[in-house]
mmCIF file of C-alpha atoms in Angstrom:
data_model
loop_
_atom_site.group_PDB
_atom_site.id
_atom_site.type_symbol
_atom_site.label_atom_id
_atom_site.label_comp_id
_atom_site.label_asym_id
_atom_site.label_seq_id
_atom_site.Cartn_x
_atom_site.Cartn_y
_atom_site.Cartn_z
ATOM 1 C CA MET A 1 185.364 -19.388 -5.262
ATOM 2 C CA ILE A 2 182.317 -21.325 -4.029
ATOM 3 C CA GLN A 3 182.519 -19.629 -0.629
ATOM 4 C CA ASP A 4 182.756 -16.204 -2.284
ATOM 5 C CA VAL A 5 179.624 -16.800 -4.375
ATOM 6 C CA ALA A 6 177.629 -18.280 -1.482
ATOM 7 C CA ALA A 7 178.622 -15.454 0.875
ATOM 8 C CA ALA A 8 177.726 -12.804 -1.726
ATOM 9 C CA VAL A 9 174.280 -14.352 -2.251
ATOM 10 C CA ILE A 10 173.538 -14.414 1.487
ATOM 11 C CA TRP A 11 174.741 -10.828 1.988
ATOM 12 C CA CYS A 12 172.373 -9.782 -0.821
ATOM 13 C CA LEU A 13 169.535 -11.443 1.104
ATOM 14 C CA ALA A 14 170.513 -9.548 4.263
ATOM 15 C CA LEU A 15 170.426 -6.269 2.329
ATOM 16 C CA CYS A 16 166.936 -7.131 1.037
ATOM 17 C CA LEU A 17 165.753 -7.688 4.616
ATOM 18 C CA LEU A 18 167.265 -4.572 6.190
ATOM 19 C CA PRO A 19 164.662 -2.021 4.904
ATOM 20 C CA ASP A 20 161.907 -3.870 6.817
ATOM 21 C CA LEU A 21 163.884 -4.060 10.066
ATOM 22 C CA LYS A 22 161.617 -1.676 12.009
ATOM 23 C CA ARG A 23 158.396 -3.223 10.697
ATOM 24 C CA ARG A 24 159.420 -6.805 11.413
ATOM 25 C CA LYS A 25 158.537 -8.068 14.921
ATOM 26 C CA ASP A 26 160.331 -11.398 14.505
ATOM 27 C CA LYS A 27 163.887 -10.715 13.350
ATOM 28 C CA SER A 28 164.892 -14.396 13.167
ATOM 29 C CA ILE A 29 165.298 -14.363 9.394
ATOM 30 C CA LEU A 30 167.619 -11.341 9.494
ATOM 31 C CA VAL A 31 169.666 -12.897 12.313
ATOM 32 C CA ALA A 32 169.892 -16.095 10.260
ATOM 33 C CA ALA A 33 171.033 -14.251 7.145
ATOM 34 C CA LEU A 34 173.680 -12.274 9.040
ATOM 35 C CA THR A 35 175.096 -15.248 10.938
ATOM 36 C CA ILE A 36 175.196 -17.545 7.890
ATOM 37 C CA ALA A 37 176.735 -14.782 5.771
ATOM 38 C CA THR A 38 179.349 -14.217 8.494
ATOM 39 C CA ALA A 39 180.142 -17.943 8.629
ATOM 40 C CA LEU A 40 180.620 -18.128 4.857
ATOM 41 C CA THR A 41 182.657 -14.924 4.804
ATOM 42 C CA LEU A 42 185.019 -16.245 7.485
ATOM 43 C CA ASN A 43 185.673 -19.270 5.263
ATOM 44 C CA ILE A 44 186.888 -17.171 2.330
ATOM 45 C CA ASP A 45 190.563 -18.122 2.059
ATOM 46 C CA ARG A 46 192.200 -14.709 2.388
ATOM 47 C CA ILE A 47 189.930 -13.714 5.283
ATOM 48 C CA TYR A 48 190.374 -17.081 6.983
ATOM 49 C CA VAL A 49 194.168 -17.026 6.798
ATOM 50 C CA ALA A 50 194.423 -13.481 8.151
ATOM 51 C CA GLY A 51 191.870 -14.080 10.921
ATOM 52 C CA ASP A 52 193.298 -17.426 12.024
ATOM 53 C CA ARG A 53 196.778 -15.917 12.237
ATOM 54 C CA VAL A 54 195.422 -13.452 14.800
ATOM 55 C CA LEU A 55 193.955 -16.378 16.798
ATOM 56 C CA GLY A 56 197.225 -18.325 16.885
ATOM 57 C CA SER A 57 197.116 -20.296 13.610
ATOM 58 C CA ARG A 58 195.308 -23.264 15.192
ATOM 59 C CA ASN A 59 192.172 -23.182 12.994
ATOM 60 C CA PHE A 60 190.020 -21.727 15.749
ATOM 61 C CA LEU A 61 188.383 -19.598 13.061
ATOM 62 C CA ASP A 62 187.006 -22.778 11.473
ATOM 63 C CA LEU A 63 185.289 -23.639 14.742
ATOM 64 C CA ILE A 64 183.923 -20.101 15.082
ATOM 65 C CA ALA A 65 182.605 -20.124 11.499
ATOM 66 C CA ASN A 66 180.901 -23.485 12.002
ATOM 67 C CA ILE A 67 179.249 -22.329 15.229
ATOM 68 C CA PHE A 68 177.964 -19.275 13.369
ATOM 69 C CA MET A 69 176.636 -21.612 10.670
ATOM 70 C CA VAL A 70 174.621 -23.894 12.980
ATOM 71 C CA VAL A 71 173.265 -20.882 14.889
ATOM 72 C CA GLY A 72 172.208 -19.322 11.586
ATOM 73 C CA ILE A 73 170.542 -22.550 10.457
ATOM 74 C CA TYR A 74 168.605 -22.662 13.739
ATOM 75 C CA PHE A 75 167.276 -19.111 13.304
ATOM 76 C CA LEU A 76 166.536 -19.752 9.621
ATOM 77 C CA SER A 77 164.449 -22.804 10.459
ATOM 78 C CA ARG A 78 162.683 -20.993 13.316
ATOM 79 C CA ALA A 79 161.697 -18.100 11.055
ATOM 80 C CA ILE A 80 160.350 -20.371 8.309
ATOM 81 C CA LEU A 81 158.485 -22.690 10.695
ATOM 82 C CA ARG A 82 156.869 -19.693 12.425
ATOM 83 C CA ALA A 83 155.740 -18.302 9.079
ATOM 84 C CA ALA A 84 154.293 -21.659 8.041
ATOM 85 C CA ASP A 85 152.689 -22.771 11.305
ATOM 86 C CA VAL A 86 151.558 -20.276 13.943
ATOM 87 C CA SER A 87 150.167 -22.938 16.293
ATOM 88 C CA GLU A 88 150.603 -22.781 20.048
ATOM 89 C CA THR A 89 153.284 -25.497 19.901
ATOM 90 C CA ALA A 90 155.806 -23.059 18.395
ATOM 91 C CA ASP A 91 157.265 -22.098 21.793
ATOM 92 C CA ALA A 92 157.731 -25.734 22.739
ATOM 93 C CA HIS A 93 159.495 -26.400 19.453
ATOM 94 C CA ASN A 94 161.746 -23.394 20.087
ATOM 95 C CA ARG A 95 162.803 -24.794 23.472
ATOM 96 C CA VAL A 96 163.599 -28.171 21.932
ATOM 97 C CA GLY A 97 165.452 -26.479 19.084
ATOM 98 C CA LEU A 98 167.533 -24.357 21.454
ATOM 99 C CA SER A 99 168.410 -27.415 23.517
ATOM 100 C CA ALA A 100 169.490 -29.312 20.401
ATOM 101 C CA LEU A 101 171.523 -26.318 19.240
ATOM 102 C CA GLY A 102 173.297 -26.169 22.613
ATOM 103 C CA VAL A 103 174.168 -29.874 22.416
ATOM 104 C CA VAL A 104 175.496 -29.473 18.855
ATOM 105 C CA VAL A 105 177.654 -26.462 19.751
ATOM 106 C CA GLY A 106 179.073 -28.356 22.739
ATOM 107 C CA ALA A 107 179.801 -31.413 20.562
ATOM 108 C CA LEU A 108 181.538 -29.212 17.978
ATOM 109 C CA ILE A 109 183.801 -27.704 20.613
ATOM 110 C CA VAL A 110 184.681 -31.096 22.149
ATOM 111 C CA SER A 111 185.358 -32.863 18.845
ATOM 112 C CA PHE A 112 187.373 -29.919 17.499
ATOM 113 C CA SER A 113 189.560 -29.935 20.622
ATOM 114 C CA LEU A 114 190.524 -33.562 19.856
ATOM 115 C CA VAL A 115 191.660 -32.856 16.278
ATOM 116 C CA ASP A 116 195.405 -32.545 15.723
ATOM 117 C CA ALA A 117 195.467 -29.423 13.512
ATOM 118 C CA PRO A 118 198.784 -27.660 14.231
ATOM 119 C CA ARG A 119 198.713 -25.269 11.258
ATOM 120 C CA THR A 120 196.270 -22.968 9.500
ATOM 121 C CA SER A 121 194.413 -24.774 6.730
ATOM 122 C CA THR A 122 191.929 -23.354 4.260
ATOM 123 C CA SER A 123 190.842 -26.965 3.547
ATOM 124 C CA PHE A 124 190.379 -28.222 7.087
ATOM 125 C CA MET A 125 188.637 -31.511 6.300
ATOM 126 C CA ARG A 126 190.829 -32.263 3.284
ATOM 127 C CA ASP A 127 193.966 -31.856 5.399
ATOM 128 C CA PHE A 128 192.796 -33.352 8.711
ATOM 129 C CA GLY A 129 189.690 -35.364 7.762
ATOM 130 C CA SER A 130 191.506 -38.692 8.054
ATOM 131 C CA GLN A 131 191.283 -38.312 11.839
ATOM 132 C CA TRP A 132 188.229 -39.749 13.573
ATOM 133 C CA PRO A 133 187.683 -36.628 15.730
ATOM 134 C CA ALA A 134 187.677 -34.504 12.549
ATOM 135 C CA ALA A 135 185.126 -36.822 10.937
ATOM 136 C CA ALA A 136 182.972 -36.540 14.077
ATOM 137 C CA TYR A 137 183.401 -32.745 14.058
ATOM 138 C CA SER A 138 182.088 -32.578 10.483
ATOM 139 C CA ALA A 139 179.352 -35.180 11.011
ATOM 140 C CA VAL A 140 177.906 -33.397 14.070
ATOM 141 C CA GLN A 141 177.575 -30.131 12.184
ATOM 142 C CA PHE A 142 176.141 -31.526 8.976
ATOM 143 C CA LEU A 143 173.818 -34.070 10.566
ATOM 144 C CA TYR A 144 172.279 -31.203 12.534
ATOM 145 C CA ILE A 145 171.995 -29.082 9.388
ATOM 146 C CA GLY A 146 170.505 -32.020 7.482
ATOM 147 C CA VAL A 147 167.813 -32.762 10.066
ATOM 148 C CA VAL A 148 166.868 -29.089 10.450
ATOM 149 C CA VAL A 149 166.674 -28.263 6.732
ATOM 150 C CA ALA A 150 164.843 -31.506 5.932
ATOM 151 C CA THR A 151 162.203 -30.674 8.560
ATOM 152 C CA THR A 152 161.978 -27.119 7.256
ATOM 153 C CA GLY A 153 161.652 -28.226 3.625
ATOM 154 C CA ILE A 154 158.897 -30.719 4.446
ATOM 155 C CA THR A 155 157.036 -27.999 6.357
ATOM 156 C CA CYS A 156 157.318 -25.614 3.391
ATOM 157 C CA PHE A 157 155.805 -28.087 0.945
ATOM 158 C CA ARG A 158 153.167 -29.093 3.499
ATOM 159 C CA PHE A 159 151.918 -25.552 4.169
ATOM 160 C CA ARG A 160 152.551 -24.029 0.738
ATOM 161 C CA SER A 161 148.961 -24.452 -0.445
ATOM 162 C CA VAL A 162 147.438 -22.680 2.579
ATOM 163 C CA MET A 163 149.416 -19.472 2.140
ATOM 164 C CA ALA A 164 147.022 -16.607 1.341
ATOM 165 C CA ARG A 165 149.266 -14.607 -0.962
ATOM 166 C CA PRO A 166 150.682 -16.038 -4.219
ATOM 167 C CA TYR A 167 154.187 -14.749 -3.570
ATOM 168 C CA PHE A 168 154.290 -16.672 -0.278
ATOM 169 C CA ARG A 169 153.334 -19.866 -2.099
ATOM 170 C CA VAL A 170 156.074 -19.300 -4.670
ATOM 171 C CA ALA A 171 158.556 -18.408 -1.915
ATOM 172 C CA PHE A 172 157.794 -21.627 -0.037
ATOM 173 C CA VAL A 173 158.448 -23.657 -3.189
ATOM 174 C CA PHE A 174 161.854 -21.992 -3.621
ATOM 175 C CA ILE A 175 162.703 -22.511 0.061
ATOM 176 C CA GLY A 176 161.617 -26.153 -0.146
ATOM 177 C CA LEU A 177 163.820 -26.730 -3.188
ATOM 178 C CA GLY A 178 166.697 -24.978 -1.419
ATOM 179 C CA CYS A 179 166.239 -27.258 1.581
ATOM 180 C CA ALA A 180 166.213 -30.315 -0.702
ATOM 181 C CA LEU A 181 169.528 -29.237 -2.240
ATOM 182 C CA ALA A 182 170.886 -28.582 1.244
ATOM 183 C CA VAL A 183 170.064 -32.196 2.149
ATOM 184 C CA VAL A 184 171.990 -33.313 -0.966
ATOM 185 C CA MET A 185 174.902 -31.158 0.239
ATOM 186 C CA VAL A 186 174.775 -32.819 3.680
ATOM 187 C CA LEU A 187 174.755 -36.311 2.173
ATOM 188 C CA ALA A 188 177.722 -35.369 -0.021
ATOM 189 C CA VAL A 189 179.682 -34.128 3.009
ATOM 190 C CA LEU A 190 178.945 -37.254 5.027
ATOM 191 C CA GLY A 191 179.975 -39.368 2.034
ATOM 192 C CA MET A 192 183.232 -37.434 1.683
ATOM 193 C CA ASP A 193 183.943 -37.894 5.386
ATOM 194 C CA VAL A 194 183.554 -41.677 5.103
ATOM 195 C CA LEU A 195 185.627 -41.855 1.897
ATOM 196 C CA HIS A 196 188.379 -39.825 3.529
ATOM 197 C CA LEU A 197 188.492 -42.133 6.538
ATOM 198 C CA VAL A 198 188.849 -45.209 4.309
ATOM 199 C CA GLY A 199 191.439 -43.472 2.115
ATOM 200 C CA ASP A 200 189.513 -43.317 -1.176
ATOM 201 C CA LEU A 201 190.613 -39.781 -2.068
ATOM 202 C CA GLU A 202 189.717 -40.066 -5.759
ATOM 203 C CA ALA A 203 186.062 -40.846 -5.032
ATOM 204 C CA MET A 204 186.061 -38.120 -2.379
ATOM 205 C CA THR A 205 187.243 -35.585 -4.956
ATOM 206 C CA ARG A 206 184.493 -36.601 -7.396
ATOM 207 C CA LEU A 207 181.868 -36.280 -4.684
ATOM 208 C CA SER A 208 183.168 -32.806 -3.857
ATOM 209 C CA TYR A 209 181.801 -31.593 -7.201
ATOM 210 C CA VAL A 210 178.317 -32.635 -6.096
ATOM 211 C CA TYR A 211 178.888 -30.741 -2.858
ATOM 212 C CA ASP A 212 179.973 -27.554 -4.669
ATOM 213 C CA ALA A 213 176.944 -27.584 -6.986
ATOM 214 C CA ALA A 214 174.546 -28.345 -4.121
ATOM 215 C CA VAL A 215 175.943 -25.493 -1.981
ATOM 216 C CA VAL A 216 175.475 -22.884 -4.697
ATOM 217 C CA GLY A 217 172.051 -24.220 -5.685
ATOM 218 C CA ALA A 218 170.819 -24.362 -2.087
ATOM 219 C CA MET A 219 171.986 -20.820 -1.349
ATOM 220 C CA VAL A 220 170.410 -19.394 -4.503
ATOM 221 C CA PHE A 221 167.028 -21.096 -3.999
ATOM 222 C CA LEU A 222 166.912 -20.287 -0.288
ATOM 223 C CA CYS A 223 167.854 -16.647 -0.805
ATOM 224 C CA VAL A 224 165.334 -16.160 -3.618
ATOM 225 C CA GLY A 225 162.614 -17.782 -1.516
ATOM 226 C CA LEU A 226 163.463 -15.781 1.597
ATOM 227 C CA GLY A 227 163.964 -12.508 -0.258
ATOM 228 C CA LEU A 228 160.774 -12.709 -2.344
ATOM 229 C CA PRO A 229 158.179 -11.915 0.406
ATOM 230 C CA PRO A 230 159.821 -8.713 1.756
ATOM 231 C CA VAL A 231 160.480 -7.397 -1.751
ATOM 232 C CA ALA A 232 156.922 -8.256 -2.848
ATOM 233 C CA ARG A 233 155.478 -6.585 0.259
ATOM 234 C CA ARG A 234 157.442 -3.397 -0.407
ATOM 235 C CA LEU A 235 156.194 -3.301 -4.002
ATOM 236 C CA GLU A 236 152.658 -3.987 -2.763
ATOM 237 C CA ARG A 237 152.852 -1.142 -0.240
ATOM 238 C CA ARG A 238 154.114 1.267 -2.901
ATOM 239 C CA SER A 239 151.280 0.281 -5.242
ATOM 240 C CA ASP A 240 148.791 0.650 -2.381
ATOM 241 C CA ALA A 241 150.176 4.100 -1.518
ATOM 242 C CA ARG A 242 149.891 5.273 -5.143
ATOM 243 C CA ALA A 243 146.300 4.042 -5.405
ATOM 244 C CA ALA A 244 145.423 5.684 -2.070
ATOM 245 C CA ALA A 245 146.978 8.989 -3.175
ATOM 246 C CA ILE A 246 144.848 8.971 -6.337
ATOM 247 C CA LEU A 247 141.689 8.311 -4.309
ATOM 248 C CA VAL A 248 142.620 11.133 -1.910
ATOM 249 C CA GLU A 249 142.780 13.533 -4.863
ATOM 250 C CA ARG A 250 139.469 12.292 -6.277
ATOM 251 C CA MET A 251 137.726 12.558 -2.912
ATOM 252 C CA ALA A 252 139.187 15.948 -1.905
ATOM 253 C CA GLY A 253 136.301 17.986 -3.320
ATOM 254 C CA LEU A 254 133.626 15.814 -1.723
ATOM 255 C CA TRP A 255 135.481 15.869 1.610
ATOM 256 C CA GLU A 256 135.764 19.669 1.521
ATOM 257 C CA ARG A 257 132.032 20.108 0.745
ATOM 258 C CA SER A 258 130.974 17.626 3.409
ATOM 259 C CA THR A 259 133.162 18.772 6.284
ATOM 260 C CA SER A 260 133.562 22.514 5.708
ATOM 261 C CA GLY A 261 132.184 24.370 8.705
ATOM 262 C CA ARG A 262 132.226 21.185 10.823
ATOM 263 C CA SER A 263 135.536 21.517 12.641
ATOM 264 C CA GLU A 264 134.335 19.127 15.350
ATOM 265 C CA ILE A 265 134.626 16.141 12.971
ATOM 266 C CA ARG A 266 137.798 17.195 11.179
ATOM 267 C CA LEU A 267 141.109 15.900 12.460
ATOM 268 C CA ASP A 268 144.272 17.910 11.921
ATOM 269 C CA LEU A 269 146.484 15.290 10.287
ATOM 270 C CA ALA A 270 149.499 17.566 10.555
ATOM 271 C CA GLN A 271 149.418 17.019 14.332
ATOM 272 C CA THR A 272 149.031 13.246 14.031
ATOM 273 C CA PRO A 273 152.239 11.157 13.871
ATOM 274 C CA ILE A 274 152.035 9.125 10.660
ATOM 275 C CA ASP A 275 154.607 6.866 9.011
ATOM 276 C CA ARG A 276 155.458 8.556 5.726
ATOM 277 C CA ARG A 277 154.937 5.293 3.834
ATOM 278 C CA ASP A 278 151.427 4.899 5.268
ATOM 279 C CA ALA A 279 150.434 8.569 4.946
ATOM 280 C CA PRO A 280 148.238 8.288 1.790
ATOM 281 C CA ARG A 281 146.300 5.318 3.170
ATOM 282 C CA ARG A 282 145.833 6.936 6.580
ATOM 283 C CA ARG A 283 144.743 10.224 5.025
ATOM 284 C CA LEU A 284 142.248 8.381 2.823
ATOM 285 C CA HIS A 285 140.887 6.577 5.856
ATOM 286 C CA ARG A 286 140.467 9.829 7.794
ATOM 287 C CA MET A 287 138.725 11.543 4.889
ATOM 288 C CA LEU A 288 136.335 8.623 4.440
ATOM 289 C CA VAL A 289 135.474 8.486 8.157
ATOM 290 C CA GLU A 290 134.924 12.261 8.308
ATOM 291 C CA ILE A 291 132.644 12.205 5.258
ATOM 292 C CA GLN A 292 130.618 9.398 6.824
ATOM 293 C CA ASP A 293 130.452 11.323 10.097
ATOM 294 C CA ALA A 294 129.142 14.377 8.221
ATOM 295 C CA LEU A 295 126.513 12.261 6.458
ATOM 296 C CA PHE A 296 125.501 10.705 9.755
ATOM 297 C CA VAL A 297 125.181 14.092 11.471
ATOM 298 C CA ASP A 298 123.338 15.682 8.538
ATOM 299 C CA PRO A 299 121.620 13.052 6.339
ATOM 300 C CA ARG A 300 120.423 15.845 4.007
ATOM 301 C CA LEU A 301 123.962 16.020 2.620
ATOM 302 C CA ALA A 302 123.311 12.698 0.911
ATOM 303 C CA GLN A 303 120.937 14.501 -1.466
ATOM 304 C CA SER A 304 123.878 16.395 -2.926
ATOM 305 C CA LEU A 305 125.985 13.305 -3.665
ATOM 306 C CA SER A 306 126.416 12.574 -7.348
ATOM 307 C CA GLN A 307 126.918 9.137 -8.809
ATOM 308 C CA ASN A 308 130.621 9.953 -9.110
ATOM 309 C CA ASP A 309 130.701 10.813 -5.403
ATOM 310 C CA LEU A 310 129.092 7.499 -4.513
ATOM 311 C CA ASP A 311 131.509 5.633 -6.783
ATOM 312 C CA VAL A 312 134.607 7.193 -5.248
ATOM 313 C CA LEU A 313 133.311 6.519 -1.726
ATOM 314 C CA ARG A 314 132.726 2.882 -2.593
ATOM 315 C CA GLU A 315 136.161 2.607 -4.210
ATOM 316 C CA ALA A 316 137.730 4.073 -1.068
ATOM 317 C CA GLU A 317 135.895 1.513 1.070
ATOM 318 C CA GLN A 318 137.028 -1.290 -1.197
ATOM 319 C CA HIS A 319 140.607 -0.065 -1.103
ATOM 320 C CA LEU A 320 140.614 0.084 2.685
ATOM 321 C CA GLY A 321 138.951 -3.298 2.955
ATOM 322 C CA ALA A 322 135.712 -1.956 4.421
ATOM 323 C CA ARG A 323 132.421 -3.807 4.222
ATOM 324 C CA LEU A 324 130.327 -2.590 1.295
ATOM 325 C CA ALA A 325 126.677 -1.709 1.476
ATOM 326 C CA ALA A 326 124.242 -4.287 0.146
ATOM 327 C CA PRO A 327 124.046 -4.519 -3.674
ATOM 328 C CA GLY A 328 121.760 -1.876 -5.099
ATOM 329 C CA HIS A 329 121.622 0.033 -1.809
ATOM 330 C CA ARG A 330 121.582 3.801 -2.158
ATOM 331 C CA GLY A 331 121.066 4.920 1.408
ATOM 332 C CA PRO A 332 122.112 8.320 2.742
ATOM 333 C CA TRP A 333 125.607 7.046 3.639
ATOM 334 C CA LEU A 334 127.739 4.002 2.999
ATOM 335 C CA SER A 335 128.385 1.425 5.716
ATOM 336 C CA ARG A 336 129.701 3.279 8.731
ATOM 337 C CA LYS A 337 133.022 2.213 10.294
ATOM 338 C CA GLY A 338 134.704 2.940 13.592
ATOM 339 C CA ASP A 339 137.071 5.863 13.905
ATOM 340 C CA THR A 340 140.252 3.803 14.017
ATOM 341 C CA HIS A 341 143.187 3.717 11.667
ATOM 342 C CA PRO A 342 143.467 0.629 9.463
#
C-alpha cells in the first residue's frame, strides 16, 4: 500500500511538470520524477511479481528498481542544487556526482550478485536481509540516498532566503522538510538492516512503521515543493496574459491614431511566429514600441495625448518591466526602448 501511495504521488508530480517540457531547458527534475516513479511502480507487488517472472524469478527486478531509484535521486539533487546555486562550480559537482553514482550502481550490482535469492520475493530485505551481502546491498543504496538528500536539504534551507519569488522560498522549505524526512527514512532502513542481521525481528518490525511514515511524508513534501514552482509559474503567466490582453484593448485606439498612415513602423504580427501563450504580451510590446516610434518621428502627436493615454502607456511600460520616465515628467514620449521582444 505504501508503494502504491508513493508511486501515485510521484506520477502526479511528473504530470505537473509535463506541460512545461518545451519551455524547460534543464529537464533534470522531470527525469528524476519519471525514474523515481518508475522505481516505485516496479515495487508494487502485483507488478513486481509479474515482471520478475518474465526475468526468471530471481529478483532481478528489485535490482533494476533500485538502480532507477538512485539514478532518480541523482537527477533530483542536480535539479535542486542548480536551482539554488548557479555558480561556476556546478559542472564540477556534476562530474563528482556522476562518478559517485557510477560507483554506487556498480556496488549494487556486485552485492546483489552475492545474495542467495532463489525465488521471487515482494519483501526482499525481510526474506533475505539476514545475509551480509543483502545488508551491504541495502546499505549502499540508502547511504547514497542519505548523503545526497541531506546535502540537498541543507542547500535548500541555506539558499531559501535569497530566492526572489515567494513561491520558490515556500517550495524550498517543503523540499528541505522532504529531505529531512528522507534522512529519517534512511536511518530507519539502516537500523532495520542491523536489527535483521542480529536477529531482533520484533524491533525491526517496530522500526518499519517509522520507515513507512517517513517514506510517505518525504514523498508528499518533496512533490509539493517540486510541483509548486511550475504550477505557480503557469498561473502567473495566465494572469500576465489576461492583464496584457486588457491593456491591448485599452491601447488599441491610441495605437490606431498614432500609427495610421505610417506603415513603415507597423509590423504585421500575423506574419510573426508567436507562442500562443505569449501573444498578448508580445502584441502589447509591439504596440507600445510602435506608438513610441510614431511619437519620436512626429513629436507633435504628443499634443493630442490625453491623460488617459499617458496613463495607459505608463501602465503598459510597468507591465512589461520598462524603465519609467522621471516622476512628474510629461515629455513628448515616454522612455524609449529598443525594438526587441521581451
